[in-house]
Coordinates of C-alpha atoms in Angstrom, one line a residue:
M1 CA -21.2 8.9 -3.4
F2 CA -21.4 5.4 -2.1
Y3 CA -21.0 4.9 1.6
K4 CA -21.9 1.7 3.5
S5 CA -20.9 0.3 7.0
F6 CA -20.8 -3.0 8.9
H7 CA -20.2 -4.1 12.6
F8 CA -19.1 -7.1 14.3
A9 CA -20.7 -7.0 17.1
S10 CA -22.5 -4.6 19.0
S11 CA -23.8 -1.6 18.3
Q12 CA -26.0 0.9 19.2
D13 CA -25.7 2.6 14.8
T14 CA -28.8 1.6 13.5
N15 CA -27.6 2.3 9.7
S16 CA -24.8 0.0 10.3
T17 CA -25.4 -3.5 9.1
L18 CA -24.2 -6.2 11.7
V19 CA -22.2 -9.1 10.7
T20 CA -22.6 -12.1 12.8
S21 CA -19.9 -15.2 12.8
D22 CA -21.9 -17.2 10.6
S23 CA -22.5 -14.5 8.1
L24 CA -21.1 -16.6 5.1
Y25 CA -20.8 -14.1 2.0
S26 CA -23.7 -15.3 -0.6
F27 CA -24.3 -12.7 -4.0
D28 CA -27.7 -12.4 -3.1
K29 CA -26.6 -10.9 0.2
G30 CA -23.6 -8.9 -0.9
Y31 CA -21.4 -9.5 2.3
G32 CA -19.9 -12.2 4.4
F33 CA -17.4 -13.9 5.6
L34 CA -14.8 -16.2 2.8
T35 CA -14.4 -19.6 4.4
E36 CA -14.1 -23.5 2.6
Q37 CA -17.9 -24.0 3.0
N38 CA -19.5 -21.7 1.1
C39 CA -16.9 -20.9 -1.4
S40 CA -17.2 -25.0 -2.6
E41 CA -20.8 -24.4 -3.4
H42 CA -20.2 -21.4 -5.8
E43 CA -17.5 -21.4 -9.0
L44 CA -17.3 -17.8 -8.9
L45 CA -16.0 -17.9 -5.0
Q46 CA -13.7 -20.3 -6.1
I47 CA -11.4 -18.0 -8.2
P48 CA -8.6 -16.7 -6.1
E49 CA -8.3 -13.2 -8.1
L50 CA -11.9 -12.2 -7.8
N51 CA -11.9 -12.7 -4.3
N52 CA -9.3 -12.8 -1.4
G53 CA -6.2 -13.8 -3.6
F54 CA -5.5 -16.9 -1.1
E55 CA -6.5 -20.8 -1.9
L56 CA -5.7 -23.7 0.6
W57 CA -2.3 -26.1 0.0
Y58 CA -3.5 -28.8 -2.0
W59 CA -3.4 -31.1 0.3
Y60 CA -5.9 -29.1 2.2
I61 CA -8.5 -29.1 -0.1
G62 CA -11.9 -30.6 1.1
C63 CA -11.3 -29.4 4.6
K64 CA -12.7 -26.5 6.4
L65 CA -10.1 -24.7 8.6
I66 CA -11.7 -21.8 8.5
Q67 CA -13.9 -21.5 12.0
I68 CA -15.4 -18.0 12.7
N69 CA -15.9 -16.8 16.3
Q70 CA -17.5 -13.7 18.1
D71 CA -17.3 -12.0 20.6
K72 CA -18.6 -8.7 22.1
T73 CA -15.4 -7.0 20.4
G74 CA -16.2 -8.9 16.5
C75 CA -15.7 -11.7 15.0
F76 CA -12.3 -13.5 14.8
I77 CA -10.7 -17.0 14.6
D78 CA -9.4 -18.0 17.6
N79 CA -6.1 -20.2 15.4
S80 CA -2.4 -19.8 15.8
E81 CA -2.1 -21.0 11.9
K82 CA -2.5 -17.7 9.9
L83 CA -5.7 -18.2 8.5
P84 CA -7.2 -15.5 6.3
L85 CA -10.0 -13.8 7.7
S86 CA -11.7 -12.7 4.6
F87 CA -14.7 -10.4 4.2
K88 CA -16.2 -9.6 1.2
A89 CA -19.1 -6.6 0.3
N90 CA -20.4 -6.0 -2.4
V91 CA -20.1 -2.1 -4.4
P92 CA -22.3 -0.1 -7.1
H93 CA -19.5 0.2 -9.6
S94 CA -15.7 -0.2 -10.1
G95 CA -14.1 2.7 -9.2
N96 CA -12.0 3.5 -6.0
Y97 CA -13.1 2.6 -2.5
K98 CA -11.6 3.7 0.7
I99 CA -12.0 1.0 3.6
T100 CA -11.9 1.9 7.2
L101 CA -11.2 -0.9 9.4
S102 CA -11.0 -1.2 13.5
I103 CA -10.6 -3.9 14.9
T104 CA -10.1 -4.2 19.1
A105 CA -8.4 -6.8 21.0
E106 CA -10.3 -8.0 24.9
E107 CA -8.5 -10.5 26.5
K108 CA -5.4 -11.2 24.7
P109 CA -3.1 -9.0 22.6
L110 CA -3.5 -9.6 18.9
N111 CA 0.1 -9.9 17.7
N112 CA 1.6 -10.1 14.1
L113 CA -1.3 -8.8 12.0
I114 CA -1.0 -8.3 8.2
I115 CA -3.7 -7.4 6.2
F116 CA -4.6 -7.4 2.9
T117 CA -6.8 -6.3 0.5
G118 CA -8.4 -8.0 -2.9
R119 CA -6.3 -10.3 -4.4
R120 CA -3.3 -10.1 -2.0
R121 CA -2.8 -6.6 -2.2
L122 CA -0.6 -5.7 1.0
A123 CA -1.8 -2.6 3.4
L124 CA -0.7 -3.3 6.6
R125 CA 1.7 -5.6 7.9
D126 CA 3.4 -6.3 11.4
K127 CA 1.1 -4.7 13.4
N128 CA 0.4 -5.4 17.5
I129 CA -2.6 -4.2 18.9
A130 CA -2.4 -4.6 23.2
V131 CA -6.0 -5.7 25.6
G132 CA -8.0 -2.8 25.4
E133 CA -7.0 -1.3 23.0
T134 CA -9.0 -0.4 19.5
Y135 CA -7.2 0.4 16.1
T136 CA -8.5 2.4 13.2
F137 CA -7.3 1.9 10.1
D138 CA -8.3 3.4 6.5
T139 CA -6.8 1.7 3.0
I140 CA -7.8 2.3 -0.8
V141 CA -8.9 -0.5 -2.5
N142 CA -9.6 -0.2 -6.6
V143 CA -12.6 -2.5 -8.0
C144 CA -12.0 -2.8 -11.7
D145 CA -13.3 -5.8 -14.6
Y146 CA -10.4 -7.9 -14.6
I147 CA -9.3 -11.3 -16.8
P148 CA -8.4 -13.9 -14.2
R149 CA -5.6 -16.9 -14.6
G150 CA -6.4 -18.8 -17.2
K151 CA -9.4 -17.0 -18.2
E152 CA -10.4 -15.6 -21.7
I153 CA -12.6 -13.3 -20.8
A154 CA -13.1 -10.0 -18.7
F155 CA -15.3 -10.6 -15.0
T156 CA -17.0 -8.1 -13.7
D157 CA -16.4 -7.6 -10.4
N158 CA -17.6 -5.2 -8.0
S159 CA -16.6 -6.1 -4.8
V160 CA -14.1 -5.5 -2.1
C161 CA -12.6 -7.9 0.2
I162 CA -10.3 -7.5 2.6
T163 CA -8.1 -10.4 4.9
I164 CA -6.7 -10.4 8.5
L165 CA -4.1 -12.6 8.9
G166 CA -2.4 -12.9 12.4
E167 CA -1.7 -15.1 16.1
T168 CA -5.6 -14.3 15.8
P169 CA -7.2 -12.4 13.4
K170 CA -10.0 -9.6 14.3
I171 CA -12.5 -7.6 12.8
S172 CA -14.9 -5.0 14.6
A173 CA -15.9 -3.0 12.6
I174 CA -15.3 -1.7 8.6
T175 CA -17.1 1.3 6.1
I176 CA -16.7 1.2 2.6
E177 CA -17.2 4.8 0.8
E178 CA -16.6 5.7 -2.6
I179 CA -12.9 8.4 -2.5
N180 CA -11.9 10.4 -5.8
I181 CA -8.3 10.0 -6.2
P182 CA -5.7 9.1 -9.0
T183 CA -5.6 5.3 -10.2
I184 CA -2.6 3.3 -11.2
Y185 CA -2.8 1.1 -13.9
I186 CA -0.6 -1.3 -14.4
A187 CA 0.8 -3.7 -17.7
G188 CA 3.1 -6.1 -17.4
D189 CA 4.1 -10.5 -16.7
S190 CA 4.4 -12.2 -14.1
T191 CA 7.1 -10.8 -12.4
L192 CA 4.7 -7.5 -11.1
T193 CA 1.1 -9.8 -11.3
D194 CA -1.0 -10.5 -8.4
Q195 CA -0.4 -13.8 -7.9
T196 CA -2.3 -16.3 -5.8
G197 CA -0.9 -17.5 -2.5
A198 CA -2.0 -20.2 -0.1
Y199 CA -2.9 -20.6 3.5
P200 CA -1.6 -21.3 6.0
Y201 CA 0.1 -18.2 5.3
V202 CA 3.8 -18.5 4.5
A203 CA 5.3 -15.4 3.3
E204 CA 8.4 -17.4 1.6
S205 CA 6.1 -20.0 -0.1
C206 CA 3.7 -17.5 -1.5
Y207 CA 4.5 -16.4 -4.9
C208 CA 4.0 -12.4 -5.5
G209 CA 4.4 -9.5 -7.7
W210 CA 6.3 -6.7 -6.9
A211 CA 2.8 -4.4 -8.1
Q212 CA 0.7 -6.3 -5.8
F213 CA 2.6 -4.8 -2.9
L214 CA 3.3 -1.2 -4.5
G215 CA 0.2 0.6 -2.4
Y216 CA 1.3 -0.2 0.8
F217 CA 3.8 2.4 0.1
L218 CA 1.7 5.1 -1.7
N219 CA 0.4 6.4 1.6
N220 CA -3.5 6.5 0.3
K221 CA -2.7 9.3 -2.2
A222 CA -3.0 7.0 -5.2
S223 CA -4.5 3.4 -5.8
I224 CA -3.8 0.1 -8.0
C225 CA -5.4 -1.4 -10.6
N226 CA -3.0 -4.3 -11.5
H227 CA -3.8 -6.1 -15.4
A228 CA -0.4 -7.5 -15.3
H229 CA -0.3 -11.4 -16.1
S230 CA 2.1 -14.3 -16.2
G231 CA 3.3 -15.3 -19.5
L232 CA 2.3 -12.1 -20.9
T233 CA 4.9 -9.7 -23.7
T234 CA 4.4 -6.5 -24.9
E235 CA 2.1 -7.8 -28.0
S236 CA 0.1 -10.7 -26.0
F237 CA -1.0 -7.6 -23.0
R238 CA -3.2 -6.0 -26.0
E239 CA -4.0 -9.5 -27.6
G240 CA -5.8 -11.0 -24.7
G241 CA -7.8 -8.2 -23.8
H242 CA -5.5 -6.8 -20.2
Y243 CA -5.2 -3.6 -22.3
S244 CA -8.9 -3.3 -23.4
I245 CA -9.9 -2.8 -19.8
I246 CA -7.5 -0.4 -19.1
E247 CA -8.3 1.3 -22.3
E248 CA -12.3 1.6 -21.5
N249 CA -11.0 3.1 -17.3
I250 CA -8.4 5.1 -17.7
K251 CA -9.2 8.8 -16.9
P252 CA -7.3 12.0 -17.5
D253 CA -4.7 12.0 -14.9
D254 CA -4.2 8.4 -13.7
Y255 CA -0.8 6.5 -14.8
F256 CA -0.1 4.2 -16.7
L257 CA 3.0 1.4 -15.5
L258 CA 4.2 -0.6 -17.7
Q259 CA 7.3 -3.3 -17.0
F260 CA 8.0 -5.8 -19.4
G261 CA 10.8 -7.5 -21.2
H262 CA 11.2 -11.3 -19.3
N263 CA 8.7 -13.1 -22.0
D264 CA 9.8 -10.6 -24.8
Q265 CA 13.1 -11.8 -25.0
K266 CA 11.9 -15.6 -25.4
L267 CA 10.5 -14.4 -29.1
K268 CA 12.8 -13.9 -32.0
H269 CA 10.1 -10.9 -33.4
L270 CA 10.3 -8.8 -29.9
T271 CA 13.6 -8.0 -29.6
F272 CA 14.9 -4.8 -27.2
D273 CA 15.4 -2.7 -30.7
G274 CA 12.7 -4.3 -32.6
G275 CA 8.9 -5.7 -31.5
Y276 CA 9.2 -4.5 -28.5
K277 CA 10.2 -0.9 -29.0
E278 CA 7.5 -0.8 -31.1
N279 CA 5.3 -2.1 -29.1
V280 CA 6.0 -0.1 -25.9
I281 CA 6.3 3.4 -28.1
A282 CA 2.4 2.5 -29.3
Y283 CA 1.6 2.4 -25.1
I284 CA 3.1 5.5 -24.4
D285 CA 1.4 7.5 -27.7
E286 CA -2.1 5.9 -26.6
M287 CA -2.1 6.8 -23.3
R288 CA -0.9 10.4 -23.6
A289 CA -3.9 10.9 -26.4
K290 CA -6.0 10.0 -23.5
K291 CA -4.2 12.6 -21.6
A292 CA -3.4 9.9 -19.2
I293 CA 0.3 9.6 -18.1
P294 CA 3.2 6.6 -19.0
V295 CA 5.9 5.7 -16.2
L296 CA 8.3 3.4 -17.7
V297 CA 10.1 0.2 -15.3
S298 CA 12.7 -1.6 -16.0
P299 CA 13.0 -5.1 -15.7
L300 CA 13.1 -6.4 -12.6
C301 CA 16.2 -8.6 -12.6
R302 CA 16.5 -12.4 -12.3
N303 CA 18.2 -14.0 -9.6
S304 CA 20.3 -15.5 -12.8
W305 CA 24.3 -16.4 -12.6
K306 CA 27.0 -18.3 -14.8
G307 CA 27.9 -21.7 -13.1
T308 CA 30.9 -21.3 -15.2
D309 CA 32.5 -18.8 -12.6
G310 CA 30.1 -17.7 -10.1
T311 CA 29.5 -14.3 -12.0
Y312 CA 26.0 -12.6 -12.3
N313 CA 24.4 -13.3 -15.7
D314 CA 22.7 -10.4 -16.5
L315 CA 19.5 -11.5 -19.0
L316 CA 17.7 -8.6 -19.3
A317 CA 20.3 -5.8 -19.3
D318 CA 19.5 -4.7 -23.3
Y319 CA 15.9 -4.2 -22.4
A320 CA 16.7 -2.4 -19.5
M321 CA 18.5 -0.2 -21.6
V322 CA 16.2 -0.1 -24.7
I323 CA 13.5 1.6 -21.6
A324 CA 15.6 4.4 -20.2
E325 CA 16.6 5.0 -24.8
I326 CA 12.5 5.4 -25.0
G327 CA 12.4 7.4 -21.6
K328 CA 14.6 9.9 -23.4
E329 CA 13.1 9.7 -26.9
K330 CA 9.7 10.1 -25.6
N331 CA 10.3 12.5 -22.2
V332 CA 8.6 9.7 -20.4
P333 CA 9.4 8.8 -16.5
V334 CA 11.2 6.2 -16.2
I335 CA 11.5 3.8 -12.9
D336 CA 15.4 2.0 -12.9
L337 CA 13.8 -1.4 -11.2
H338 CA 16.4 -3.3 -13.5
K339 CA 19.3 -1.4 -12.1
S340 CA 17.9 -1.1 -7.9
S341 CA 17.4 -4.9 -8.2
Y342 CA 20.4 -5.8 -10.2
D343 CA 22.7 -3.8 -7.2
F344 CA 20.2 -5.6 -4.3
I345 CA 21.2 -9.2 -6.0
T346 CA 24.7 -8.8 -7.0
L347 CA 25.5 -7.5 -3.4
I348 CA 24.3 -10.1 -1.1
G349 CA 24.9 -12.7 -3.9
L350 CA 23.4 -16.4 -5.0
E351 CA 22.6 -18.0 -1.8
D352 CA 20.8 -14.7 0.1
A353 CA 19.2 -13.8 -2.8
K354 CA 17.1 -16.9 -2.6
S355 CA 15.4 -16.1 0.0
Y356 CA 13.6 -13.3 -1.7
F357 CA 12.6 -15.6 -5.0
Y358 CA 10.2 -18.4 -4.6
P359 CA 11.2 -21.8 -3.6
G360 CA 13.6 -23.2 -6.0
D361 CA 12.2 -20.6 -8.7
Y362 CA 15.0 -17.6 -10.4
T363 CA 12.2 -15.4 -12.1
H364 CA 9.5 -15.0 -9.6
T365 CA 9.9 -13.4 -6.3
N366 CA 7.8 -14.6 -2.7
D367 CA 6.4 -11.8 -0.3
F368 CA 9.6 -10.8 0.8
G369 CA 11.0 -10.1 -2.7
A370 CA 7.6 -8.1 -3.5
Y371 CA 8.2 -6.2 -0.6
K372 CA 11.6 -5.6 -1.3
M373 CA 11.2 -4.8 -5.0
A374 CA 8.5 -2.8 -4.4
S375 CA 10.4 -0.6 -2.2
F376 CA 12.5 0.1 -5.1
V377 CA 9.7 1.1 -7.2
A378 CA 8.5 3.6 -4.8
D379 CA 11.6 5.0 -4.5
G380 CA 12.4 6.0 -8.1
F381 CA 8.9 7.5 -7.6
H382 CA 10.9 10.4 -5.4
T383 CA 13.1 11.3 -8.7
I384 CA 9.7 11.8 -10.8
D385 CA 8.2 15.2 -10.0
I386 CA 4.8 14.1 -10.3
L387 CA 5.2 10.9 -8.4
K388 CA 7.9 11.9 -5.9
D389 CA 4.4 13.4 -3.4
Y390 CA 2.9 9.3 -3.2
P391 CA 5.6 7.2 -1.6
L392 CA 5.7 7.2 2.6
A393 CA 9.1 8.0 3.6
N394 CA 11.1 5.2 6.5
V395 CA 9.2 2.4 5.1
P396 CA 10.8 -0.9 7.4
E397 CA 12.3 -3.8 6.1
W398 CA 11.0 -7.2 6.1
T399 CA 13.4 -9.9 6.5
P400 CA 13.2 -13.5 5.4
P401 CA 14.3 -16.4 6.4
K402 CA 17.9 -16.9 6.3
R403 CA 16.4 -20.3 4.8
I404 CA 13.7 -21.1 2.9
E405 CA 12.3 -24.8 1.0
L406 CA 8.9 -25.3 -0.6
Q407 CA 6.3 -26.3 2.0
K408 CA 5.6 -30.4 2.4
P409 CA 2.5 -31.6 3.3
P410 CA 2.5 -32.2 7.2
V411 CA 2.2 -35.7 8.8
G412 CA -0.8 -37.3 7.5
F413 CA -0.9 -36.1 4.2
E414 CA 2.2 -36.7 2.9
N415 CA 0.6 -39.3 -0.7
I416 CA -1.7 -36.5 -1.2
K417 CA -0.9 -35.0 -5.4
P418 CA -1.4 -31.4 -6.8
P419 CA -4.3 -31.6 -8.4
V420 CA -2.4 -30.3 -11.2
I421 CA -0.8 -33.4 -11.4
A422 CA -3.3 -36.1 -10.6
S423 CA -5.6 -34.8 -13.0
F424 CA -3.4 -33.4 -16.0
Q425 CA -3.8 -34.7 -19.7
V426 CA -1.3 -35.6 -21.5
G427 CA -1.6 -36.3 -25.3
F428 CA 0.4 -38.8 -25.6
R429 CA -1.3 -42.0 -26.9
D430 CA 2.3 -44.2 -26.7
I431 CA 3.1 -44.1 -22.9
D432 CA 0.5 -46.4 -21.1
S433 CA 3.0 -48.9 -21.1
C434 CA 5.9 -46.9 -19.3
D435 CA 6.5 -47.9 -16.3
N436 CA 7.7 -44.1 -15.4
K437 CA 3.7 -42.7 -16.8
D438 CA 3.6 -40.9 -14.2
K439 CA 7.0 -39.3 -13.7
V440 CA 6.2 -37.9 -17.8
I441 CA 2.9 -37.1 -17.2
E442 CA 4.3 -34.4 -13.5
L443 CA 7.5 -33.5 -16.0
A444 CA 4.8 -32.5 -18.9
S445 CA 2.5 -30.8 -16.7
I446 CA 5.3 -28.4 -15.5
G447 CA 6.4 -27.4 -18.7
V448 CA 9.4 -29.9 -18.5
I449 CA 8.4 -31.9 -21.7
S450 CA 6.5 -30.8 -24.4
N451 CA 2.7 -31.7 -24.4
T452 CA 1.7 -30.5 -27.7
E453 CA 2.2 -33.8 -29.8
P454 CA 0.4 -36.9 -29.6
L455 CA 3.6 -39.4 -29.4
F456 CA 5.7 -39.5 -26.8
R457 CA 7.7 -41.9 -28.4
P458 CA 9.5 -43.8 -25.3
N459 CA 11.8 -46.1 -27.1
D460 CA 13.6 -43.5 -29.5
L461 CA 17.0 -42.0 -28.3
I462 CA 17.2 -38.0 -27.0
T463 CA 19.3 -35.9 -28.6
R464 CA 21.1 -33.5 -26.9
V465 CA 19.5 -30.4 -27.6
E466 CA 16.1 -32.3 -26.4
A467 CA 18.3 -33.2 -22.6
L468 CA 19.2 -30.0 -22.9
V469 CA 15.9 -28.7 -23.1
M470 CA 14.2 -30.6 -20.0
I471 CA 17.6 -29.5 -18.2
I472 CA 17.0 -25.9 -18.8
K473 CA 13.6 -26.1 -17.8
I474 CA 13.9 -27.6 -14.2
S475 CA 16.9 -25.3 -13.5
N476 CA 14.6 -22.5 -14.0
F477 CA 17.0 -20.9 -16.8
F478 CA 15.4 -19.2 -20.0
P479 CA 15.9 -19.7 -23.5
T480 CA 16.9 -15.9 -25.6
N481 CA 15.7 -14.7 -28.4
V482 CA 19.0 -14.1 -29.3
Y483 CA 21.8 -16.6 -31.0
N484 CA 25.7 -15.5 -31.3
D485 CA 26.6 -18.4 -34.2
M486 CA 29.0 -19.8 -32.0
F487 CA 28.4 -23.1 -33.2
Q488 CA 28.9 -24.2 -37.3
D489 CA 26.2 -26.2 -37.0
V490 CA 23.5 -24.6 -35.7
V491 CA 21.7 -21.6 -36.9
G492 CA 19.8 -19.1 -35.1
H493 CA 16.2 -19.8 -37.0
E494 CA 16.0 -23.2 -35.2
W495 CA 13.7 -24.0 -32.7
Y496 CA 16.2 -24.8 -30.0
A497 CA 18.4 -21.9 -30.6
G498 CA 18.2 -20.2 -27.5
T499 CA 18.3 -22.9 -25.6
V500 CA 21.8 -23.6 -26.9
E501 CA 22.6 -19.8 -26.5
C502 CA 21.3 -20.5 -22.7
S503 CA 23.5 -23.4 -22.2
W504 CA 26.3 -22.2 -23.0
T505 CA 26.4 -19.3 -21.4
N506 CA 25.5 -20.4 -18.4
G507 CA 28.2 -22.9 -18.7
I508 CA 25.8 -26.0 -19.0
I509 CA 27.5 -27.2 -21.9
D510 CA 30.9 -28.9 -21.1
K511 CA 33.8 -27.2 -24.1
T512 CA 35.8 -30.8 -24.1
L513 CA 31.9 -32.1 -25.8
V514 CA 32.6 -29.9 -28.5
D515 CA 34.7 -28.4 -31.4
N516 CA 33.0 -25.9 -34.2
N517 CA 29.8 -28.3 -33.7
F518 CA 27.3 -28.5 -31.1
Y519 CA 25.9 -31.9 -32.5
P520 CA 22.5 -30.9 -31.8
N521 CA 21.0 -34.2 -32.8
K522 CA 23.4 -36.6 -31.8
A523 CA 22.0 -39.1 -29.4
V524 CA 23.4 -38.0 -25.8
T525 CA 25.1 -40.4 -23.2
Y526 CA 24.3 -40.7 -20.2
E527 CA 27.3 -39.2 -18.9
E528 CA 26.7 -36.0 -21.0
L529 CA 23.4 -35.9 -19.1
I530 CA 24.7 -36.1 -15.7
S531 CA 27.3 -33.2 -17.2
F532 CA 24.3 -31.2 -17.8
E533 CA 22.7 -31.7 -14.6
I534 CA 26.0 -30.8 -12.6
N535 CA 25.9 -27.8 -14.6
G536 CA 23.0 -26.7 -14.7
Y537 CA 23.3 -27.0 -10.8
K538 CA 26.1 -25.3 -10.1
G539 CA 24.9 -22.2 -11.6
R540 CA 21.6 -22.7 -9.2
K541 CA 23.0 -23.8 -6.2
L542 CA 26.4 -24.3 -4.3
L543 CA 28.2 -28.6 -4.7
P544 CA 29.1 -30.2 -1.5
E545 CA 32.6 -30.7 -0.8
I546 CA 33.9 -33.4 -2.0
A547 CA 36.7 -35.0 0.2
E548 CA 39.1 -36.5 -2.4
Y549 CA 39.4 -37.8 -5.9
T550 CA 38.2 -41.3 -6.9
K551 CA 38.3 -42.6 -10.1
M552 CA 35.3 -42.9 -11.6
N553 CA 33.5 -46.1 -14.0
C554 CA 34.1 -43.2 -17.3
F555 CA 35.7 -41.0 -19.6
E556 CA 38.4 -38.8 -17.6
W557 CA 36.5 -35.2 -18.5
A558 CA 33.1 -36.8 -16.5
N559 CA 35.2 -38.0 -13.3
S560 CA 34.3 -34.8 -11.4
Y561 CA 30.4 -34.6 -12.6
Y562 CA 30.2 -38.6 -12.0
M563 CA 31.6 -37.8 -8.2
A564 CA 29.4 -34.5 -7.9
A565 CA 26.5 -36.6 -8.8
K566 CA 27.7 -39.4 -6.4
S567 CA 27.8 -36.9 -3.3
L568 CA 24.2 -35.8 -4.7
G569 CA 22.7 -39.1 -4.8
I570 CA 22.0 -38.7 -8.2
L571 CA 24.6 -41.3 -9.7
D572 CA 22.6 -44.2 -11.5
T573 CA 25.9 -46.8 -11.3
T574 CA 23.3 -48.7 -12.8
L575 CA 24.2 -47.3 -16.3
Q576 CA 27.4 -47.2 -18.8
H577 CA 28.7 -44.2 -18.9
D578 CA 28.7 -44.0 -22.5
H579 CA 25.1 -45.5 -22.9
L580 CA 23.1 -43.9 -25.1
L581 CA 19.8 -42.6 -23.4
T582 CA 16.3 -43.5 -24.3
K583 CA 13.6 -40.8 -23.9
Q584 CA 12.3 -42.9 -21.2
E585 CA 15.2 -43.8 -19.3
A586 CA 16.3 -39.6 -19.7
V587 CA 12.8 -39.6 -17.6
N588 CA 13.6 -41.1 -14.7
I589 CA 16.9 -39.4 -14.4
I590 CA 16.2 -35.8 -15.6
Y591 CA 13.2 -36.6 -12.8
T592 CA 15.7 -37.1 -9.7
F593 CA 17.3 -34.7 -10.9
K594 CA 14.2 -32.1 -10.4
S595 CA 13.7 -33.9 -6.5
I596 CA 16.8 -32.0 -6.0
M597 CA 16.3 -28.7 -7.5

C-alpha cells in the first residue's frame, strides 16, 4: 500500500521528505506548492480542476500574490487576505487516499482556517488553533481520471492536492496513504459539479455545487468521486464520456448518486415522463449490473419566483415527482433534495435566499448554499439503511452575510476587463461599424445574444420574442420544454415556445399586450421592452418605492413601468414610447438593464 510523508520544518524522521518554502510543484519532482509562478509555466497546472480548484480573480492575472514563508513549525502565508496555500503530491494510481495533516501555531494563533482537497472539496471549516497547539486532521481524497471544463477527453490525474485558507494558512506535516473504503460516484449538472473558486477567497462570491461539499459531512467513511458537469443532461452525461469513466472505475458496493433535471427540462425529447425517465432507469439497470448501488437525488430548487404575484415558481416539480416514482418502481433509494430545498427557500423567501446563491444567479449556489444543500443530502442519508451510518451528527450552520454582491476590482484595477470578454470572438461580420460593438460582444459572451449566425443585422427591427429571449437570460429565467398553448399564434414546436411559456408564467409579458395572440414576430416598441425589463426585475428583486403617481410620456398602460424604470435609473427619455427598436438600439437598452440585475 502506498505511503508517503512530508514535513515542512525540522524533523528527525529520515523517511519523511523535507519541503521548503521554495519547493514549487513540478511534474518531475512530483510534489510541491502551487503558486502563480509555477502555474503560469505549465499548461496542465493552469487547469483548476486538475489542481486545487482555484484561480485568480481576473483583475489580478499576471500578479504574484502567493508568497510562501517558513519557520521552525512549517510553511505559511503571512497575509490577512484569504490566499490558498496549496500543496500537490503525486500518487501511483487512481483510488482512495487518506491525508493526515498537522498544523502547529507558534508565535500567534491560526484562526478561521478552511481546508479543501482536490477540486475545492470542503474538508474542514472555521478551525482556530491556539498558540503552542498542534492540530492533526484526517481527510479522504479520491483520485480519478476527469474531463475538465471545456475539454472533450479524460485527463489522467494521479495526484492529491490539499489547500488551506485563513488568516495565516499553514502546513507543518502531511502523510498520504492508500485506503480501502467505499466510493460515491456522482453524476449530474452544474448545481452539484465541482465549481472553480476565485481567490483571494470570498465564500459568497464562489460558484459551488453541493456535491463538492458532501464529503465534509461523511466522517471519512466514504470518498466522493464527482463527475457532474455544467450543462449536462441525462443524455449528454453519457455522450460526453463522463459516464464511461464511472463505468471503468466503479466497484461492487460502491454508490452511484444521480441528480439531473435542470438542463433536461430545456429539451423537448427529455421530458420528465419521456426521455428523462428512460435515461434514469437505464443508469439504474446498468449500475446494478455492476453490483453498484444506485441512489437518486431529486433536483435542487432554483430561487425562482413569479413576478405577477410573488409566489414561488416551481419549475422542477415534475422532475422531482418522476424521481420519486422511479424510486418506487425500481426499489431505488431516493433523497428528496427538491423538497428540502423547496421548504428552505420558500421559508426564508426570495431576498434572504439570495445569500445562498451566487450573486445575481438563481440556479447556482455559492459556498454557503452548497454547504446548506449538501447538509440536506447528508440528512437524506439517514433515511436510507445502507447510508444511515455515513453522515456526521450535529454539523454546525454556516450562515452567509445578509447582503451579498459580486466582487469588483479594487482601486487601481477598475479598467481591467474579464478575459472572457476581451478575448471572446463573435462570428458577426457586420458589427465593426456599430458604436456599441463591445456591448454586443459582451452580451454574446455571456449567452444573452446567440453567437451562431454570421450576421447580427444591427439595423433590423428586433421582434418581441427576440427581445424576450434576451430579457429572460439577463433576468436568469429559464425556457422550459413544455408549452401550454395559451396563444393562438404560438405553437409548441416553435423554437421560442419555451421562452414564451417562461415569460408568461413569470409575468414578464404584460396582459394588456396580448389577446389570444402573442404576436411573436411583431417589432417591439420601447415601452414594451421597458415593461419586459421591469417585470423581469420584479421577479428577481424588490422595486424601490415610488412616492407618487406622475404622468409619463407613454401610453397609460405603460406609465407604472416608466416610473419604475426612472426610479431604477434605466429610463431613456430620448426615445419615444412607441419607437420601434432596432437590434443595435435594443442592445444599449438591455446592456443598461444588465447593470442593475
